[in-house]
Short mmCIF file of C-alpha atoms and ligand atoms in Angstrom, two decimals:
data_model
loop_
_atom_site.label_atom_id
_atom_site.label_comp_id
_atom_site.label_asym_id
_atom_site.label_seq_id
_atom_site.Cartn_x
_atom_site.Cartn_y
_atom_site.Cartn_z
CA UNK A 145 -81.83 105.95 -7.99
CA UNK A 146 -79.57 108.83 -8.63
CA UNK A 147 -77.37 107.75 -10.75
CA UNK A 148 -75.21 111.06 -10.65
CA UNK A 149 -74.37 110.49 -7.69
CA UNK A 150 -72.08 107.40 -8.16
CA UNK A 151 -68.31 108.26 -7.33
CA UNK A 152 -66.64 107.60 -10.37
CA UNK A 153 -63.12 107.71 -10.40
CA UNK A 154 -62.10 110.35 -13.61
CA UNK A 155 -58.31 108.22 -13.76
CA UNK A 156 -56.93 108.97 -16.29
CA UNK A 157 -54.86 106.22 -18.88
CA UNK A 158 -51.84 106.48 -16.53
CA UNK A 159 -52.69 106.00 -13.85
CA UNK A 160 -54.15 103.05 -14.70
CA UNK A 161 -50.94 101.50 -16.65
CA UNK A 162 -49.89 101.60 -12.82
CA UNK A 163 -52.20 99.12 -12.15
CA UNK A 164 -51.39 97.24 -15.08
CA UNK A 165 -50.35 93.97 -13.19
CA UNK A 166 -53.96 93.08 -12.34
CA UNK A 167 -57.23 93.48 -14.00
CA UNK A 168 -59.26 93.72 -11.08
CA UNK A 169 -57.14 97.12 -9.80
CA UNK A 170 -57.40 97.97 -13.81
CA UNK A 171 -61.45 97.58 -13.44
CA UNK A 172 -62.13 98.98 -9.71
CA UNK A 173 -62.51 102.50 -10.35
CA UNK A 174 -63.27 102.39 -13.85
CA UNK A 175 -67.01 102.99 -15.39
CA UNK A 176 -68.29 100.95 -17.80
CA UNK A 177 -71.26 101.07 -20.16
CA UNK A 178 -71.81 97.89 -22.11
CA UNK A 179 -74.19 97.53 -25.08
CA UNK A 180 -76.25 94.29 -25.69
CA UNK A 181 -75.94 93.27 -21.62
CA UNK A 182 -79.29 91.37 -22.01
CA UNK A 183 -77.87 89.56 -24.33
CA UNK A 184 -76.09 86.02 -23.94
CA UNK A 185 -72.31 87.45 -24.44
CA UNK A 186 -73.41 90.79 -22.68
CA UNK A 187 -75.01 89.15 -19.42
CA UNK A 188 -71.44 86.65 -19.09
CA UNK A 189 -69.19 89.86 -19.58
CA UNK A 190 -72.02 91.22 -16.58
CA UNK A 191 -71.56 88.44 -14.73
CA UNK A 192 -67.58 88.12 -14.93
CA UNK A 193 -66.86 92.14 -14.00
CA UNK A 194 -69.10 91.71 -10.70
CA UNK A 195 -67.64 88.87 -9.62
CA UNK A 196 -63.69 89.42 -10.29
CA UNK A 197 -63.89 92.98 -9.93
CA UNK A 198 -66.46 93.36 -7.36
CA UNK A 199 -65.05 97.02 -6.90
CA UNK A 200 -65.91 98.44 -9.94
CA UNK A 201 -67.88 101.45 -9.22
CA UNK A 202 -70.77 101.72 -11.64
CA UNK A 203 -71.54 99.53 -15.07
CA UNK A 204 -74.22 101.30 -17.39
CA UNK A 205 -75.97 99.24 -19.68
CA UNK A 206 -78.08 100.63 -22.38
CA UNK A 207 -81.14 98.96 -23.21
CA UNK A 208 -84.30 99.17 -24.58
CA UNK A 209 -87.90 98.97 -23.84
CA UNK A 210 -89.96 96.07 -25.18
CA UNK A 211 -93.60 95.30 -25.14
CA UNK A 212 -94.98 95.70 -21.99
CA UNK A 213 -91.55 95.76 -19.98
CA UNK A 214 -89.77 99.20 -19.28
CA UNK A 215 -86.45 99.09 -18.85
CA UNK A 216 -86.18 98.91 -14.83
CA UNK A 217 -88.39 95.75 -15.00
CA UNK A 218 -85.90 94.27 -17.78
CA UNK A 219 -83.38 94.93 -15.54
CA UNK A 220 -84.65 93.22 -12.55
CA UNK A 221 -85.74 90.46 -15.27
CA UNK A 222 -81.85 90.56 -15.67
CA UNK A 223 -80.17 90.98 -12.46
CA UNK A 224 -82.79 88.28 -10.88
CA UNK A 225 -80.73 85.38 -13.73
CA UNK A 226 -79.49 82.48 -11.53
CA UNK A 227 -76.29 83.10 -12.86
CA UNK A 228 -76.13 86.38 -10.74
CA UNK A 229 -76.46 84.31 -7.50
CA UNK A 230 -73.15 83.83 -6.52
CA UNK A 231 -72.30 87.26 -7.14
CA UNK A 232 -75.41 87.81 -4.93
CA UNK A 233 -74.32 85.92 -2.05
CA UNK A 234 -70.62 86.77 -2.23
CA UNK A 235 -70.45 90.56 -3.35
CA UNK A 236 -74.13 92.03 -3.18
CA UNK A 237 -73.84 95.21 -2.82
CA UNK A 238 -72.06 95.27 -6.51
CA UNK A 239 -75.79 94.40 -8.11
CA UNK A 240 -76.70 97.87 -7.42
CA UNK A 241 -73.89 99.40 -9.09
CA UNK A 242 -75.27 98.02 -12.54
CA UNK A 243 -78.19 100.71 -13.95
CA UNK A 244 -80.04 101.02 -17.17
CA UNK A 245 -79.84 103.53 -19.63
CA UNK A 246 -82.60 103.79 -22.12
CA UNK A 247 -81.25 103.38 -25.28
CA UNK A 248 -81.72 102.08 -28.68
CA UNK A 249 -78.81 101.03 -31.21
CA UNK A 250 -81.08 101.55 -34.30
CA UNK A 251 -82.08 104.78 -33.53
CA UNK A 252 -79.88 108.48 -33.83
CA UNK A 253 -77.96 109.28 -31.24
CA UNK A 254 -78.34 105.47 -30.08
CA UNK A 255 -81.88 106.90 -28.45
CA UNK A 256 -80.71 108.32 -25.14
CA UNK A 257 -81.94 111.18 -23.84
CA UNK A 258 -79.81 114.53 -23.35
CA UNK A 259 -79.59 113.95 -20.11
CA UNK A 260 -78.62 110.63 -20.18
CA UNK A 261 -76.00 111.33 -22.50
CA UNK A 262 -74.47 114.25 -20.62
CA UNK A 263 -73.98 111.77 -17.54
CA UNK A 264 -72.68 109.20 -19.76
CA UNK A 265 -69.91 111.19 -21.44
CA UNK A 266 -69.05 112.53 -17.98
CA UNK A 267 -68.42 109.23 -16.23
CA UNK A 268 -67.99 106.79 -18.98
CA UNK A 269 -64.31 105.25 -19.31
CA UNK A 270 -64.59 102.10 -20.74
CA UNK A 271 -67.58 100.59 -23.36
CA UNK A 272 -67.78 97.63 -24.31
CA UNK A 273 -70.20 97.35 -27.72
CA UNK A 274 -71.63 93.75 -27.82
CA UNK A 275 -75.38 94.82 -28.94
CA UNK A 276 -76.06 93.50 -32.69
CA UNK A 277 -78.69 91.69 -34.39
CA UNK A 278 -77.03 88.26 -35.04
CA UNK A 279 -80.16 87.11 -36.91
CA UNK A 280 -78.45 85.63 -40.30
CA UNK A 281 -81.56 86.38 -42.65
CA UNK A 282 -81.89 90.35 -41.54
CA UNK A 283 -82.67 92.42 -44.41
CA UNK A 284 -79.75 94.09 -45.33
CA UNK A 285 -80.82 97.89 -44.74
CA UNK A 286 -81.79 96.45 -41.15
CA UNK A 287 -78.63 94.57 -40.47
CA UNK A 288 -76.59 98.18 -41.55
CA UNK A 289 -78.59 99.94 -39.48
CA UNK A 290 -78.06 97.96 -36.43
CA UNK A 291 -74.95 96.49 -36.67
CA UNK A 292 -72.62 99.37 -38.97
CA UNK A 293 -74.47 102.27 -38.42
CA UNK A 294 -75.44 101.60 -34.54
CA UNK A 295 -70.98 101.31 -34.31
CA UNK A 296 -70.31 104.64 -35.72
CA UNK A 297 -73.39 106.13 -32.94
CA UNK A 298 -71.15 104.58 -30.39
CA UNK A 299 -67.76 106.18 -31.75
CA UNK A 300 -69.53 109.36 -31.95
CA UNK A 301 -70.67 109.05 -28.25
CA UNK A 302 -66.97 107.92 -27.27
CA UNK A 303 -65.37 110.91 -28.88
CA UNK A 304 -67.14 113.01 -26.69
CA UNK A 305 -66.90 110.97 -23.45
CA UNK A 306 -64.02 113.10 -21.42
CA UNK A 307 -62.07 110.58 -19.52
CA UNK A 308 -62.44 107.24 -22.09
CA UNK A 309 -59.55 104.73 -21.59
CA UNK A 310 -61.36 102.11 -24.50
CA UNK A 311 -63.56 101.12 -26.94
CA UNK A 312 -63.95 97.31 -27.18
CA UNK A 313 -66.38 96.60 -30.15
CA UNK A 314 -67.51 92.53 -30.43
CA UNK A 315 -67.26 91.55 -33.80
CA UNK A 316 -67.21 88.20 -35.69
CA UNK A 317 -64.71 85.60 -36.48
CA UNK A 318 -66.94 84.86 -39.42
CA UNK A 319 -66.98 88.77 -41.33
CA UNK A 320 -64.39 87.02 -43.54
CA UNK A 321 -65.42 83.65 -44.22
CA UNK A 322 -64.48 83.38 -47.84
CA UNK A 323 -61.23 83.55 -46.80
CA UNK A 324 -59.45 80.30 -45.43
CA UNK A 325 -57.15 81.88 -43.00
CA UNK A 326 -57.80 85.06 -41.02
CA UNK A 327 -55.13 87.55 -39.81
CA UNK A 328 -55.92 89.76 -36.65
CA UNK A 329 -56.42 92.29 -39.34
CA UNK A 330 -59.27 95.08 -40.38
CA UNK A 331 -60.10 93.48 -44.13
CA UNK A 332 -61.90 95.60 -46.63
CA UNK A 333 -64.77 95.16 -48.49
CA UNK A 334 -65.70 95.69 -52.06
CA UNK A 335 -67.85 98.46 -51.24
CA UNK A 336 -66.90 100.84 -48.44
CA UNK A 337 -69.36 100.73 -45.56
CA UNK A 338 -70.19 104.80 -46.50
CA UNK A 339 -71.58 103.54 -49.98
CA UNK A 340 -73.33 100.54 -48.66
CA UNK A 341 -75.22 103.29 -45.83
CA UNK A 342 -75.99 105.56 -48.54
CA UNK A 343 -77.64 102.61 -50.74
CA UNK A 344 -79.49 101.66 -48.11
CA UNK A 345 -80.61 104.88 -46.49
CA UNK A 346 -81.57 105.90 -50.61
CA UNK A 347 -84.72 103.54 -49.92
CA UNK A 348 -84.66 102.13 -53.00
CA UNK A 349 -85.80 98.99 -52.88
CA UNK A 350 -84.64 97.47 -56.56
CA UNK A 351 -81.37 99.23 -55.43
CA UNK A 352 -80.80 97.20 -51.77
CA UNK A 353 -82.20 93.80 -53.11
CA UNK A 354 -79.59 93.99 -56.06
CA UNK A 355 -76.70 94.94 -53.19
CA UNK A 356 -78.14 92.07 -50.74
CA UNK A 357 -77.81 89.93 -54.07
CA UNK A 358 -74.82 91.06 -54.98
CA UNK A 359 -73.13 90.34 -51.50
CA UNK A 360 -74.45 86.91 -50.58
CA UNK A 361 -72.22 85.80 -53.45
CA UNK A 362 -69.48 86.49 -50.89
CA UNK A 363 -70.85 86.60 -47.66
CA UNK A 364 -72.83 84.22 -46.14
CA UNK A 365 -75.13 86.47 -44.91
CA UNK A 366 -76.19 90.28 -44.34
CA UNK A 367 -74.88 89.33 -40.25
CA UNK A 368 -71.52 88.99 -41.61
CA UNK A 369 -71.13 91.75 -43.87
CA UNK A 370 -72.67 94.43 -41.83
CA UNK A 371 -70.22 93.10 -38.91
CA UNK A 372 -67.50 93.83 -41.42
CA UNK A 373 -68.40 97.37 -42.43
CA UNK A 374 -68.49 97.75 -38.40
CA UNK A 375 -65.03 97.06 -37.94
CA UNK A 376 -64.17 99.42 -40.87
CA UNK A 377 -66.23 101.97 -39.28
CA UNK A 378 -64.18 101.50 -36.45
CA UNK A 379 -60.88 101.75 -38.12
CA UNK A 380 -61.24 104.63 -40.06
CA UNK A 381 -63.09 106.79 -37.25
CA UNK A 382 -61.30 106.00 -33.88
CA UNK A 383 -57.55 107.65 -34.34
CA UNK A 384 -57.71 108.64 -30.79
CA UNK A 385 -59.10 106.27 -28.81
CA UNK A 386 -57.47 103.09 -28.15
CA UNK A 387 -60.28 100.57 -29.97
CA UNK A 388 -60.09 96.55 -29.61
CA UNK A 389 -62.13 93.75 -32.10
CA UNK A 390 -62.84 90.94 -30.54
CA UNK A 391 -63.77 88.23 -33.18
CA UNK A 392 -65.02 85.10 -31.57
CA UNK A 393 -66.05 82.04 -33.73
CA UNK A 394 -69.47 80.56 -32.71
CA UNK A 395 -69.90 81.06 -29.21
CA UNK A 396 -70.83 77.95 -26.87
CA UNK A 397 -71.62 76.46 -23.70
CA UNK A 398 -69.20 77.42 -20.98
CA UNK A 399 -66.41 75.81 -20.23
CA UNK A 400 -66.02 76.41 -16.38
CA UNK A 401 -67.61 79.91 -15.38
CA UNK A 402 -69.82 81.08 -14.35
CA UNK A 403 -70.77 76.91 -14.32
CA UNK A 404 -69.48 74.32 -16.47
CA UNK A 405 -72.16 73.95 -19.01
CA UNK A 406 -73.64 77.78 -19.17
CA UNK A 407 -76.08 78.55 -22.06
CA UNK A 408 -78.93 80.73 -22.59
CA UNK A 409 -80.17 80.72 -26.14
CA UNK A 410 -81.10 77.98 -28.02
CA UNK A 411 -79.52 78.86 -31.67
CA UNK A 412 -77.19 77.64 -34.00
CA UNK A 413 -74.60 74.85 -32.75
CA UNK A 414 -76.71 74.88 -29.29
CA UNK A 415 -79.96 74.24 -31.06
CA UNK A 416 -77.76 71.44 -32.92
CA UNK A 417 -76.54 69.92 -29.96
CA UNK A 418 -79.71 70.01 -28.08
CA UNK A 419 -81.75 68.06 -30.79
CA UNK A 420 -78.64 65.32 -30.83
CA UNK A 421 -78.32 65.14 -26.80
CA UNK A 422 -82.31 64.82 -26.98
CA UNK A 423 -82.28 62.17 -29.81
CA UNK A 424 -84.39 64.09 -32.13
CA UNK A 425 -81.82 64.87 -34.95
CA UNK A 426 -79.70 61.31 -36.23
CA UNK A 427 -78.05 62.44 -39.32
CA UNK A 428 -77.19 65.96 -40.90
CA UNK A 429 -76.22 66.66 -44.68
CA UNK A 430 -72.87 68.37 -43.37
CA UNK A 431 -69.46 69.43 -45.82
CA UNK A 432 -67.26 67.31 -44.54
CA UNK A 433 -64.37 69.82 -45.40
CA UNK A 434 -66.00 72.40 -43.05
CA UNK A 435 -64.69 74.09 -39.64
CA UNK A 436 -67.19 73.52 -36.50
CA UNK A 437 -65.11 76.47 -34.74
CA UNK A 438 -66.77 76.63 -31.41
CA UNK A 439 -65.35 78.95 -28.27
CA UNK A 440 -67.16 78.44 -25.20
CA UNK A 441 -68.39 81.70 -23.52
CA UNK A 442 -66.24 81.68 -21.10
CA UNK A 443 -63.22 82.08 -22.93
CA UNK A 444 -65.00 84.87 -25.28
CA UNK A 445 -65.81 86.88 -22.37
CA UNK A 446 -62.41 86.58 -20.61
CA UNK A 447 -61.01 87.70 -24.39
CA UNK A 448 -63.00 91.03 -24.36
CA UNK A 449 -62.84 92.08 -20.46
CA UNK A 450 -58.83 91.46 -21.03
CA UNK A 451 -58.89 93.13 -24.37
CA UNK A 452 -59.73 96.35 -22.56
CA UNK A 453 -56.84 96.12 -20.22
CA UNK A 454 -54.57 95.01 -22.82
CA UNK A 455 -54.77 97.76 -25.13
CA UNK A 456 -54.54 100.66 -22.70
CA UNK A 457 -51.17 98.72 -21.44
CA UNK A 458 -50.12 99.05 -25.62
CA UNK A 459 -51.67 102.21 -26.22
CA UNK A 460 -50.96 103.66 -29.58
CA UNK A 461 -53.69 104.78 -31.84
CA UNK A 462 -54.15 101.69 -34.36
CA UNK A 463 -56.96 99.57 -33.65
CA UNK A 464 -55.82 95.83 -32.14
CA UNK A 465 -57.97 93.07 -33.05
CA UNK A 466 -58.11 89.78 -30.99
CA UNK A 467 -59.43 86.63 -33.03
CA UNK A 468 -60.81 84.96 -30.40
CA UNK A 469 -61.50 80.81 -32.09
CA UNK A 470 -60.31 77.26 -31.18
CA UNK A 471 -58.46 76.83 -34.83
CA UNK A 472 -60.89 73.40 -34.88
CA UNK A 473 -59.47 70.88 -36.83
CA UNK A 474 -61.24 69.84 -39.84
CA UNK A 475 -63.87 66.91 -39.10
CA UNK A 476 -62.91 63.26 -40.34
N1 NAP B 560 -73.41 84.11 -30.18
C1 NAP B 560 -72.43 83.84 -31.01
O1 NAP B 560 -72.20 82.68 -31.40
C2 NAP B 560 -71.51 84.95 -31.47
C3 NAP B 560 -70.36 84.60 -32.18
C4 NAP B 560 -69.49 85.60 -32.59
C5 NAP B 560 -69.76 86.91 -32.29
N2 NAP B 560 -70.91 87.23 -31.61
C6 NAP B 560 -71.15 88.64 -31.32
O2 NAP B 560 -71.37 88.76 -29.94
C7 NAP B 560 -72.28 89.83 -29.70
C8 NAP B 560 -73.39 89.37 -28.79
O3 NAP B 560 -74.04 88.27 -29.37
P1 NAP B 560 -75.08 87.41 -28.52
O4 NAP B 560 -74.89 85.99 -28.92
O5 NAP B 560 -74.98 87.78 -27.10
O6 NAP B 560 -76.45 87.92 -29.14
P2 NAP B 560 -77.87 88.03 -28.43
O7 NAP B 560 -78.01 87.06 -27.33
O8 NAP B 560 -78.87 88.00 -29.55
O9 NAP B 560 -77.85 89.49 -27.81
C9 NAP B 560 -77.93 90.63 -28.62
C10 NAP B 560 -77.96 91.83 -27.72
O10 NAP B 560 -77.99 93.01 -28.54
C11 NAP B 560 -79.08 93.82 -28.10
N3 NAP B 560 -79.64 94.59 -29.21
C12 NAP B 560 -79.93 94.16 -30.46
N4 NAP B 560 -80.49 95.16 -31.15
C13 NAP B 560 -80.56 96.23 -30.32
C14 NAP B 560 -81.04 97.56 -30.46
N5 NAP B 560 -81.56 97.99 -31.60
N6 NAP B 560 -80.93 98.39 -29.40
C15 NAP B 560 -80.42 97.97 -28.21
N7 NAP B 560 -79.95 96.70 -28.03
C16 NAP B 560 -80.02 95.86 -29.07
C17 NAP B 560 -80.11 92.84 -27.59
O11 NAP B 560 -81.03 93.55 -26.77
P3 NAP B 560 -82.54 93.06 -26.56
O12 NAP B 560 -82.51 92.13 -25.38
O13 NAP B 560 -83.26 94.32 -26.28
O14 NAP B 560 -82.99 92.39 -27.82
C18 NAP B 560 -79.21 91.88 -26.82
O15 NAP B 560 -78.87 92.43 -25.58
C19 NAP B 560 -72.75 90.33 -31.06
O16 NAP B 560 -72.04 91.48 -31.40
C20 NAP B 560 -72.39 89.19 -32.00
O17 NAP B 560 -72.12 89.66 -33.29
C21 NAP B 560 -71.79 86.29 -31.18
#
């Protein structure tokens, strides 16, 4: 496959505010490279650009190898989902417009090759950054490295991309949760995400098991925090790119698309639901003052694939940030 030979359209941010009325013109000749498209999130937002805009000219998605699979088999792996089959049958020639990059978040440089990145910053417009390790118990120099450090590799590749429109970076609703309201706001943290890098790049063990300590008194986990230095990293670093959060709460079963009842892990409030629909689980210790705020998927990936087209239409330099939850009420 050659990738550099893929027409990309090089429009530039007005032109497409004269397409502003409809997302699909906004999308169909606009590149995209999308981070964490293997994903759950990543594979709906996949799913949702082929099929309403089926023009789009190329979408890039940087992955990684793993155990025996290379990264065209976990793209055929991907591609070959049953969700993909109406795209299939309706629009199939836009499957081939999707191609892998070999990539890894934790790694400089996010991994890709020279070459790689040379064709990326050439013909990349829009990126969406969904990759992260949502695993709650991640050590905490792990969950900086992947989910702060791996955001400021994909600012630095944006700065150099020469015709980006957007950055939209997938955060959570959650990077706050001692806080009982949250404004579509950046919040700070006690430590700035530069001092919490250099702790944990120091190697010091004693050091980074007294920080992790130290922050679980606040956050509920490393997943949260590191999420939060990311959108710091994001606020300080992008002054000229347009940059969206999205913050969804926990993300569910869809609601309609791409069919009512869409899921592909098996975690958190899925897990929960599962072992209730399947009669395993009768009774849970729960707080009965707590918020179940659950989005479906859906909704989350309509959020970010607007949040893209909404910014450019409001371009100015701050970064916007879209909570993206169902404001549950409390449970009686
Ligand atoms: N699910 C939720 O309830 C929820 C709620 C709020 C926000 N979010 C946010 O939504 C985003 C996506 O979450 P998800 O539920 O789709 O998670 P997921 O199913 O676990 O997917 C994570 C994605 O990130 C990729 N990734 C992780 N580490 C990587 C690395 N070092 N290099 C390259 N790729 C890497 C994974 O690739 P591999 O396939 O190679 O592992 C996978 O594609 C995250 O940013 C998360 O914080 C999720």
């Amino acid at each position: 496959m050659d990738r550099m030979n893929i027409k990309v359209n090089e429009n530039n941010v007005s032109e497409k505010l004269n397409k502003a009325n409809s997302i699909e013109a906004f999308y169909d000749s606009t590149a995209i490279l999308v981070t964490g498209a293997t994903g759950f999130v990543g594979k709906g937002i996949l799913e949702k650009l082929m099929r309403a805009c089926p023009s789009i000219p190329a979408i890039y998605i940087l992955i990684r190898p793993k155990k025996d699979q290379t990264i065209k088999q976990r793209l055929k792996k991907l591609i070959d989902d049953p969700i993909y089959d109406s795209v299939r049958v309706k629009y199939p020639s836009v499957l081939s417009r999707i191609h892998p990059v070999q990539g890894d978040m934790s790694l400089p440089d996010l991994g890709i090759s020279p070459a790689d990145r040379t064709m990326l910053i050439h013909n990349m417009n829009i990126v969406f950054h969904v990759a992260a390790t949502v695993r709650f118990n991640e050590p905490l120099n792990v969950a900086v490295n992947t989910n702060t450090k791996d955001t400021a590799r994909v600012i630095q590749l944006c700065k150099e991309l020469k015709h980006v429109i957007s950055i939209i970076h997938v955060s959570t609703a959650y990077n706050n949760a001692y806080l009982s309201e949250i404004e579509e706001k950046v919040y700070t943290t006690c430590l700035a995400p530069s001092a919490v890098v250099d702790i944990c790049e120091s190697k010091d063990k004693t050091l980074i098991d007294l920080l992790e300590e130290r922050i679980l008194k606040m956050y509920p986990n490393t997943y949260t925090f590191t999420k939060n230095l990311a959108e710091q990293v994001l606020c300080s670093s992008c002054d000229s790119i347009p940059v969206a959060i999205v913050r969804p709460s926990i993300i569910g079963a869809s609601r309609k698309e791409p069919c009512p009842g869409w899921v592909d892990n098996i975690y958190g409030v899925t897990a929960v639901f599962l072992q209730i629909g399947n009669g395993i689980l009768r009774a849970m210790i729960i707080n009965k003052d707590a918020r179940l705020d659950v989005v479906p998927v859906d909704y989350a990936i309509d959020t970010i694939i607007c949040a893209a087209w909404h910014i450019t239409l409001h371009c100015d330099t701050k970064t916007k940030v879209y909570n993206c939850t169902s404001n549950a009420p409390y449970l009686k």
